[in-house]
């Protein structure tokens, strides 16, 4: 019984909503108005109120837009120069250096593995060139030793010992070499003449006998 009453009440409510939204028959509207009255004995005469139609006008004016105002910070932050060294900043420069070092080591290992036999051949050719140059130098020394003459060697050394060394100056004056040779020869001749004079005097004094 209660379920049936609920279904009837819902049907009357749906009819009232449809009457308000759409144009329906005036009898149905009166029934809907009676449904909205409170329970009890209905009063006469019954007043039926029709819903007023709402005029919908399309306006070209846009809706007012309220601008958003972002409050500015009251605290003034100092502007730091990024080029100046900052002790508090964190940099990844050291990590980049370590990564480059590892990559260089890895690439060097790969290069050595790839060029192992090529570089071995280059080293072998280099050693062969060095060995040929050493053998040629030894053969040159052997040929020079075969041409060695002891007598000529001794004579050259004696000539060096007996050679007179000419001075660069003569009595404090810088003179040419041939002039210095002539002056030395004249000095030696004068000295020899003096020695001969002294010897003649000695012989004369030895042969002199006083009476």
PDB file of N, CA, C and O in Angstrom, residues 7-62:
ATOM      1  N   UNK A   7       4.421   5.739  -5.545  1.00  0.00           N
ATOM      2  CA  UNK A   7       4.420   5.834  -7.011  1.00  0.00           C
ATOM      3  C   UNK A   7       3.486   6.928  -7.487  1.00  0.00           C
ATOM      4  O   UNK A   7       3.795   7.678  -8.418  1.00  0.00           O
ATOM      5  N   UNK A   8       2.315   7.060  -6.827  1.00  0.00           N
ATOM      6  CA  UNK A   8       1.366   8.099  -7.206  1.00  0.00           C
ATOM      7  C   UNK A   8       1.933   9.482  -6.937  1.00  0.00           C
ATOM      8  O   UNK A   8       1.821  10.405  -7.760  1.00  0.00           O
ATOM      9  N   UNK A   9       2.598   9.625  -5.792  1.00  0.00           N
ATOM     10  CA  UNK A   9       3.179  10.935  -5.445  1.00  0.00           C
ATOM     11  C   UNK A   9       4.280  11.309  -6.424  1.00  0.00           C
ATOM     12  O   UNK A   9       4.402  12.462  -6.854  1.00  0.00           O
ATOM     13  N   UNK A  10       5.089  10.350  -6.823  1.00  0.00           N
ATOM     14  CA  UNK A  10       6.176  10.638  -7.784  1.00  0.00           C
ATOM     15  C   UNK A  10       5.610  11.030  -9.137  1.00  0.00           C
ATOM     16  O   UNK A  10       6.138  11.905  -9.820  1.00  0.00           O
ATOM     17  N   UNK A  11       4.505  10.354  -9.549  1.00  0.00           N
ATOM     18  CA  UNK A  11       3.903  10.684 -10.845  1.00  0.00           C
ATOM     19  C   UNK A  11       3.362  12.099 -10.847  1.00  0.00           C
ATOM     20  O   UNK A  11       3.536  12.852 -11.806  1.00  0.00           O
ATOM     21  N   UNK A  12       2.699  12.529  -9.725  1.00  0.00           N
ATOM     22  CA  UNK A  12       2.210  13.896  -9.636  1.00  0.00           C
ATOM     23  C   UNK A  12       3.364  14.898  -9.637  1.00  0.00           C
ATOM     24  O   UNK A  12       3.276  15.983 -10.225  1.00  0.00           O
ATOM     25  N   UNK A  13       4.467  14.544  -9.006  1.00  0.00           N
ATOM     26  CA  UNK A  13       5.637  15.452  -8.990  1.00  0.00           C
ATOM     27  C   UNK A  13       6.220  15.608 -10.380  1.00  0.00           C
ATOM     28  O   UNK A  13       6.589  16.710 -10.803  1.00  0.00           O
ATOM     29  N   UNK A  14       6.289  14.531 -11.143  1.00  0.00           N
ATOM     30  CA  UNK A  14       6.810  14.624 -12.510  1.00  0.00           C
ATOM     31  C   UNK A  14       5.914  15.455 -13.395  1.00  0.00           C
ATOM     32  O   UNK A  14       6.365  16.213 -14.252  1.00  0.00           O
ATOM     33  N   UNK A  15       4.563  15.335 -13.156  1.00  0.00           N
ATOM     34  CA  UNK A  15       3.617  16.127 -13.950  1.00  0.00           C
ATOM     35  C   UNK A  15       3.775  17.590 -13.650  1.00  0.00           C
ATOM     36  O   UNK A  15       3.749  18.436 -14.543  1.00  0.00           O
ATOM     37  N   UNK A  16       4.015  17.963 -12.386  1.00  0.00           N
ATOM     38  CA  UNK A  16       4.201  19.379 -12.020  1.00  0.00           C
ATOM     39  C   UNK A  16       5.472  19.943 -12.648  1.00  0.00           C
ATOM     40  O   UNK A  16       5.498  21.088 -13.123  1.00  0.00           O
ATOM     41  N   UNK A  17       6.522  19.164 -12.679  1.00  0.00           N
ATOM     42  CA  UNK A  17       7.791  19.643 -13.283  1.00  0.00           C
ATOM     43  C   UNK A  17       7.603  19.851 -14.778  1.00  0.00           C
ATOM     44  O   UNK A  17       8.039  20.845 -15.347  1.00  0.00           O
ATOM     45  N   UNK A  18       6.887  18.926 -15.429  1.00  0.00           N
ATOM     46  CA  UNK A  18       6.635  19.084 -16.861  1.00  0.00           C
ATOM     47  C   UNK A  18       5.735  20.263 -17.136  1.00  0.00           C
ATOM     48  O   UNK A  18       5.896  20.963 -18.131  1.00  0.00           O
ATOM     49  N   UNK A  19       4.767  20.540 -16.246  1.00  0.00           N
ATOM     50  CA  UNK A  19       3.882  21.683 -16.435  1.00  0.00           C
ATOM     51  C   UNK A  19       4.630  22.982 -16.317  1.00  0.00           C
ATOM     52  O   UNK A  19       4.321  23.968 -16.996  1.00  0.00           O
ATOM     53  N   UNK A  20       5.609  23.033 -15.407  1.00  0.00           N
ATOM     54  CA  UNK A  20       6.388  24.264 -15.259  1.00  0.00           C
ATOM     55  C   UNK A  20       7.301  24.489 -16.458  1.00  0.00           C
ATOM     56  O   UNK A  20       7.542  25.618 -16.865  1.00  0.00           O
ATOM     57  N   UNK A  21       7.855  23.446 -17.021  1.00  0.00           N
ATOM     58  CA  UNK A  21       8.846  23.585 -18.103  1.00  0.00           C
ATOM     59  C   UNK A  21       8.184  23.739 -19.466  1.00  0.00           C
ATOM     60  O   UNK A  21       8.713  24.444 -20.322  1.00  0.00           O
ATOM     61  N   UNK A  22       7.076  23.064 -19.740  1.00  0.00           N
ATOM     62  CA  UNK A  22       6.467  23.043 -21.062  1.00  0.00           C
ATOM     63  C   UNK A  22       5.015  23.537 -20.979  1.00  0.00           C
ATOM     64  O   UNK A  22       4.440  23.645 -19.878  1.00  0.00           O
ATOM     65  N   UNK A  23       4.478  23.797 -22.125  1.00  0.00           N
ATOM     66  CA  UNK A  23       3.071  24.220 -22.229  1.00  0.00           C
ATOM     67  C   UNK A  23       2.178  22.979 -22.252  1.00  0.00           C
ATOM     68  O   UNK A  23       2.266  22.176 -23.181  1.00  0.00           O
ATOM     69  N   UNK A  24       1.407  22.773 -21.193  1.00  0.00           N
ATOM     70  CA  UNK A  24       0.499  21.632 -21.096  1.00  0.00           C
ATOM     71  C   UNK A  24      -0.950  22.139 -20.993  1.00  0.00           C
ATOM     72  O   UNK A  24      -1.213  23.352 -20.907  1.00  0.00           O
ATOM     73  N   UNK A  25      -1.838  21.216 -20.942  1.00  0.00           N
ATOM     74  CA  UNK A  25      -3.273  21.554 -20.892  1.00  0.00           C
ATOM     75  C   UNK A  25      -3.597  22.243 -19.580  1.00  0.00           C
ATOM     76  O   UNK A  25      -3.041  21.899 -18.532  1.00  0.00           O
ATOM     77  N   UNK A  26      -4.527  23.229 -19.563  1.00  0.00           N
ATOM     78  CA  UNK A  26      -4.852  23.924 -18.305  1.00  0.00           C
ATOM     79  C   UNK A  26      -5.436  23.030 -17.239  1.00  0.00           C
ATOM     80  O   UNK A  26      -5.245  23.290 -16.043  1.00  0.00           O
ATOM     81  N   UNK A  27      -6.137  21.919 -17.592  1.00  0.00           N
ATOM     82  CA  UNK A  27      -6.688  21.017 -16.581  1.00  0.00           C
ATOM     83  C   UNK A  27      -5.570  20.350 -15.817  1.00  0.00           C
ATOM     84  O   UNK A  27      -5.586  20.216 -14.590  1.00  0.00           O
ATOM     85  N   UNK A  28      -4.539  19.917 -16.569  1.00  0.00           N
ATOM     86  CA  UNK A  28      -3.389  19.261 -15.903  1.00  0.00           C
ATOM     87  C   UNK A  28      -2.682  20.254 -14.996  1.00  0.00           C
ATOM     88  O   UNK A  28      -2.214  19.909 -13.918  1.00  0.00           O
ATOM     89  N   UNK A  29      -2.626  21.515 -15.447  1.00  0.00           N
ATOM     90  CA  UNK A  29      -1.991  22.523 -14.594  1.00  0.00           C
ATOM     91  C   UNK A  29      -2.781  22.705 -13.286  1.00  0.00           C
ATOM     92  O   UNK A  29      -2.184  22.845 -12.203  1.00  0.00           O
ATOM     93  N   UNK A  30      -4.086  22.707 -13.387  1.00  0.00           N
ATOM     94  CA  UNK A  30      -4.893  22.855 -12.165  1.00  0.00           C
ATOM     95  C   UNK A  30      -4.678  21.694 -11.235  1.00  0.00           C
ATOM     96  O   UNK A  30      -4.584  21.852 -10.016  1.00  0.00           O
ATOM     97  N   UNK A  31      -4.579  20.475 -11.815  1.00  0.00           N
ATOM     98  CA  UNK A  31      -4.339  19.296 -10.971  1.00  0.00           C
ATOM     99  C   UNK A  31      -2.987  19.404 -10.283  1.00  0.00           C
ATOM    100  O   UNK A  31      -2.814  19.064  -9.122  1.00  0.00           O
ATOM    101  N   UNK A  32      -2.009  19.886 -11.038  1.00  0.00           N
ATOM    102  CA  UNK A  32      -0.661  20.041 -10.449  1.00  0.00           C
ATOM    103  C   UNK A  32      -0.670  21.057  -9.332  1.00  0.00           C
ATOM    104  O   UNK A  32       0.001  20.910  -8.322  1.00  0.00           O
ATOM    105  N   UNK A  33      -1.468  22.161  -9.520  1.00  0.00           N
ATOM    106  CA  UNK A  33      -1.535  23.168  -8.450  1.00  0.00           C
ATOM    107  C   UNK A  33      -2.216  22.615  -7.219  1.00  0.00           C
ATOM    108  O   UNK A  33      -1.853  22.933  -6.087  1.00  0.00           O
ATOM    109  N   UNK A  34      -3.243  21.746  -7.423  1.00  0.00           N
ATOM    110  CA  UNK A  34      -3.869  21.103  -6.277  1.00  0.00           C
ATOM    111  C   UNK A  34      -2.915  20.165  -5.571  1.00  0.00           C
ATOM    112  O   UNK A  34      -2.948  20.026  -4.357  1.00  0.00           O
ATOM    113  N   UNK A  35      -2.051  19.541  -6.355  1.00  0.00           N
ATOM    114  CA  UNK A  35      -1.068  18.635  -5.748  1.00  0.00           C
ATOM    115  C   UNK A  35      -0.085  19.379  -4.876  1.00  0.00           C
ATOM    116  O   UNK A  35       0.410  18.849  -3.896  1.00  0.00           O
ATOM    117  N   UNK A  36       0.191  20.618  -5.207  1.00  0.00           N
ATOM    118  CA  UNK A  36       1.158  21.381  -4.438  1.00  0.00           C
ATOM    119  C   UNK A  36       0.555  21.981  -3.166  1.00  0.00           C
ATOM    120  O   UNK A  36       1.274  22.482  -2.313  1.00  0.00           O
ATOM    121  N   UNK A  37      -0.769  22.043  -3.049  1.00  0.00           N
ATOM    122  CA  UNK A  37      -1.401  22.602  -1.852  1.00  0.00           C
ATOM    123  C   UNK A  37      -1.178  21.676  -0.668  1.00  0.00           C
ATOM    124  O   UNK A  37      -1.025  20.468  -0.847  1.00  0.00           O
ATOM    125  N   UNK A  38      -1.200  22.211   0.550  1.00  0.00           N
ATOM    126  CA  UNK A  38      -1.033  21.340   1.719  1.00  0.00           C
ATOM    127  C   UNK A  38      -2.254  20.454   1.903  1.00  0.00           C
ATOM    128  O   UNK A  38      -3.344  20.729   1.396  1.00  0.00           O
ATOM    129  N   UNK A  39      -2.052  19.377   2.660  1.00  0.00           N
ATOM    130  CA  UNK A  39      -3.117  18.409   2.897  1.00  0.00           C
ATOM    131  C   UNK A  39      -4.205  19.028   3.770  1.00  0.00           C
ATOM    132  O   UNK A  39      -3.919  19.832   4.673  1.00  0.00           O
ATOM    133  N   UNK A  40      -5.382  18.667   3.530  1.00  0.00           N
ATOM    134  CA  UNK A  40      -6.532  19.176   4.300  1.00  0.00           C
ATOM    135  C   UNK A  40      -7.707  19.449   3.383  1.00  0.00           C
ATOM    136  O   UNK A  40      -7.695  19.132   2.199  1.00  0.00           O
ATOM    137  N   UNK A  41      -8.726  20.067   3.903  1.00  0.00           N
ATOM    138  CA  UNK A  41      -9.923  20.363   3.111  1.00  0.00           C
ATOM    139  C   UNK A  41      -9.632  21.524   2.199  1.00  0.00           C
ATOM    140  O   UNK A  41      -9.166  22.585   2.646  1.00  0.00           O
ATOM    141  N   UNK A  42      -9.858  21.407   0.900  1.00  0.00           N
ATOM    142  CA  UNK A  42      -9.570  22.494  -0.024  1.00  0.00           C
ATOM    143  C   UNK A  42     -10.526  23.644   0.176  1.00  0.00           C
ATOM    144  O   UNK A  42     -11.694  23.449   0.488  1.00  0.00           O
ATOM    145  N   UNK A  43     -10.004  24.868   0.027  1.00  0.00           N
ATOM    146  CA  UNK A  43     -10.814  26.074   0.189  1.00  0.00           C
ATOM    147  C   UNK A  43     -11.355  26.499  -1.153  1.00  0.00           C
ATOM    148  O   UNK A  43     -10.668  26.368  -2.170  1.00  0.00           O
ATOM    149  N   UNK A  44     -12.543  27.003  -1.125  1.00  0.00           N
ATOM    150  CA  UNK A  44     -13.194  27.471  -2.330  1.00  0.00           C
ATOM    151  C   UNK A  44     -13.224  28.980  -2.331  1.00  0.00           C
ATOM    152  O   UNK A  44     -13.436  29.602  -1.271  1.00  0.00           O
ATOM    153  N   UNK A  45     -13.154  29.724  -3.367  1.00  0.00           N
ATOM    154  CA  UNK A  45     -12.817  29.145  -4.693  1.00  0.00           C
ATOM    155  C   UNK A  45     -11.331  28.790  -4.792  1.00  0.00           C
ATOM    156  O   UNK A  45     -10.507  29.362  -4.113  1.00  0.00           O
ATOM    157  N   UNK A  46     -11.013  27.825  -5.634  1.00  0.00           N
ATOM    158  CA  UNK A  46      -9.639  27.370  -5.819  1.00  0.00           C
ATOM    159  C   UNK A  46      -8.942  28.334  -6.757  1.00  0.00           C
ATOM    160  O   UNK A  46      -9.401  28.612  -7.855  1.00  0.00           O
ATOM    161  N   UNK A  47      -7.830  28.856  -6.310  1.00  0.00           N
ATOM    162  CA  UNK A  47      -7.029  29.779  -7.140  1.00  0.00           C
ATOM    163  C   UNK A  47      -5.911  29.004  -7.820  1.00  0.00           C
ATOM    164  O   UNK A  47      -5.149  28.294  -7.152  1.00  0.00           O
ATOM    165  N   UNK A  48      -5.886  29.115  -9.095  1.00  0.00           N
ATOM    166  CA  UNK A  48      -4.860  28.419  -9.888  1.00  0.00           C
ATOM    167  C   UNK A  48      -3.867  29.465 -10.383  1.00  0.00           C
ATOM    168  O   UNK A  48      -4.250  30.447 -11.022  1.00  0.00           O
ATOM    169  N   UNK A  49      -2.584  29.305 -10.049  1.00  0.00           N
ATOM    170  CA  UNK A  49      -1.520  30.229 -10.454  1.00  0.00           C
ATOM    171  C   UNK A  49      -0.718  29.604 -11.581  1.00  0.00           C
ATOM    172  O   UNK A  49      -0.177  28.493 -11.437  1.00  0.00           O
ATOM    173  N   UNK A  50      -0.735  30.284 -12.689  1.00  0.00           N
ATOM    174  CA  UNK A  50       0.042  29.814 -13.843  1.00  0.00           C
ATOM    175  C   UNK A  50       1.484  30.316 -13.749  1.00  0.00           C
ATOM    176  O   UNK A  50       1.725  31.458 -13.321  1.00  0.00           O
ATOM    177  N   UNK A  51       2.412  29.491 -14.135  1.00  0.00           N
ATOM    178  CA  UNK A  51       3.825  29.957 -14.083  1.00  0.00           C
ATOM    179  C   UNK A  51       4.108  30.993 -15.148  1.00  0.00           C
ATOM    180  O   UNK A  51       3.572  30.922 -16.253  1.00  0.00           O
ATOM    181  N   UNK A  52       4.813  31.980 -14.754  1.00  0.00           N
ATOM    182  CA  UNK A  52       5.183  33.048 -15.701  1.00  0.00           C
ATOM    183  C   UNK A  52       6.342  32.567 -16.574  1.00  0.00           C
ATOM    184  O   UNK A  52       7.260  31.871 -16.120  1.00  0.00           O
ATOM    185  N   UNK A  53       6.264  32.964 -17.832  1.00  0.00           N
ATOM    186  CA  UNK A  53       7.330  32.584 -18.780  1.00  0.00           C
ATOM    187  C   UNK A  53       8.537  33.501 -18.611  1.00  0.00           C
ATOM    188  O   UNK A  53       8.380  34.727 -18.474  1.00  0.00           O
ATOM    189  N   UNK A  54       9.657  32.911 -18.586  1.00  0.00           N
ATOM    190  CA  UNK A  54      10.913  33.673 -18.416  1.00  0.00           C
ATOM    191  C   UNK A  54      11.457  34.012 -19.793  1.00  0.00           C
ATOM    192  O   UNK A  54      11.647  33.139 -20.655  1.00  0.00           O
ATOM    193  N   UNK A  55      11.644  35.302 -20.017  1.00  0.00           N
ATOM    194  CA  UNK A  55      12.178  35.753 -21.318  1.00  0.00           C
ATOM    195  C   UNK A  55      13.702  35.617 -21.329  1.00  0.00           C
ATOM    196  O   UNK A  55      14.383  36.180 -20.468  1.00  0.00           O
ATOM    197  N   UNK A  56      14.133  34.857 -22.254  1.00  0.00           N
ATOM    198  CA  UNK A  56      15.569  34.641 -22.393  1.00  0.00           C
ATOM    199  C   UNK A  56      16.089  35.496 -23.540  1.00  0.00           C
ATOM    200  O   UNK A  56      15.711  35.312 -24.677  1.00  0.00           O
ATOM    201  N   UNK A  57      16.916  36.480 -23.195  1.00  0.00           N
ATOM    202  CA  UNK A  57      17.512  37.368 -24.181  1.00  0.00           C
ATOM    203  C   UNK A  57      19.003  37.062 -24.311  1.00  0.00           C
ATOM    204  O   UNK A  57      19.685  36.845 -23.313  1.00  0.00           O
ATOM    205  N   UNK A  58      19.456  37.090 -25.547  1.00  0.00           N
ATOM    206  CA  UNK A  58      20.875  36.854 -25.809  1.00  0.00           C
ATOM    207  C   UNK A  58      21.592  38.197 -25.805  1.00  0.00           C
ATOM    208  O   UNK A  58      21.254  39.094 -26.599  1.00  0.00           O
ATOM    209  N   UNK A  59      22.486  38.388 -24.924  1.00  0.00           N
ATOM    210  CA  UNK A  59      23.244  39.643 -24.803  1.00  0.00           C
ATOM    211  C   UNK A  59      24.641  39.444 -25.383  1.00  0.00           C
ATOM    212  O   UNK A  59      25.274  38.389 -25.198  1.00  0.00           O
ATOM    213  N   UNK A  60      25.067  40.456 -26.101  1.00  0.00           N
ATOM    214  CA  UNK A  60      26.409  40.401 -26.699  1.00  0.00           C
ATOM    215  C   UNK A  60      27.511  40.823 -25.731  1.00  0.00           C
ATOM    216  O   UNK A  60      28.683  40.696 -26.038  1.00  0.00           O
ATOM    217  N   UNK A  61      27.118  41.352 -24.592  1.00  0.00           N
ATOM    218  CA  UNK A  61      28.139  41.819 -23.654  1.00  0.00           C
ATOM    219  C   UNK A  61      28.814  40.619 -23.008  1.00  0.00           C
ATOM    220  O   UNK A  61      28.148  39.698 -22.535  1.00  0.00           O
ATOM    221  N   UNK A  62      30.152  40.622 -22.978  1.00  0.00           N
ATOM    222  CA  UNK A  62      30.850  39.487 -22.338  1.00  0.00           C
ATOM    223  C   UNK A  62      30.738  39.553 -20.827  1.00  0.00           C
ATOM    224  O   UNK A  62      30.428  40.597 -20.247  1.00  0.00           O
TER     225      UNK A  62
END
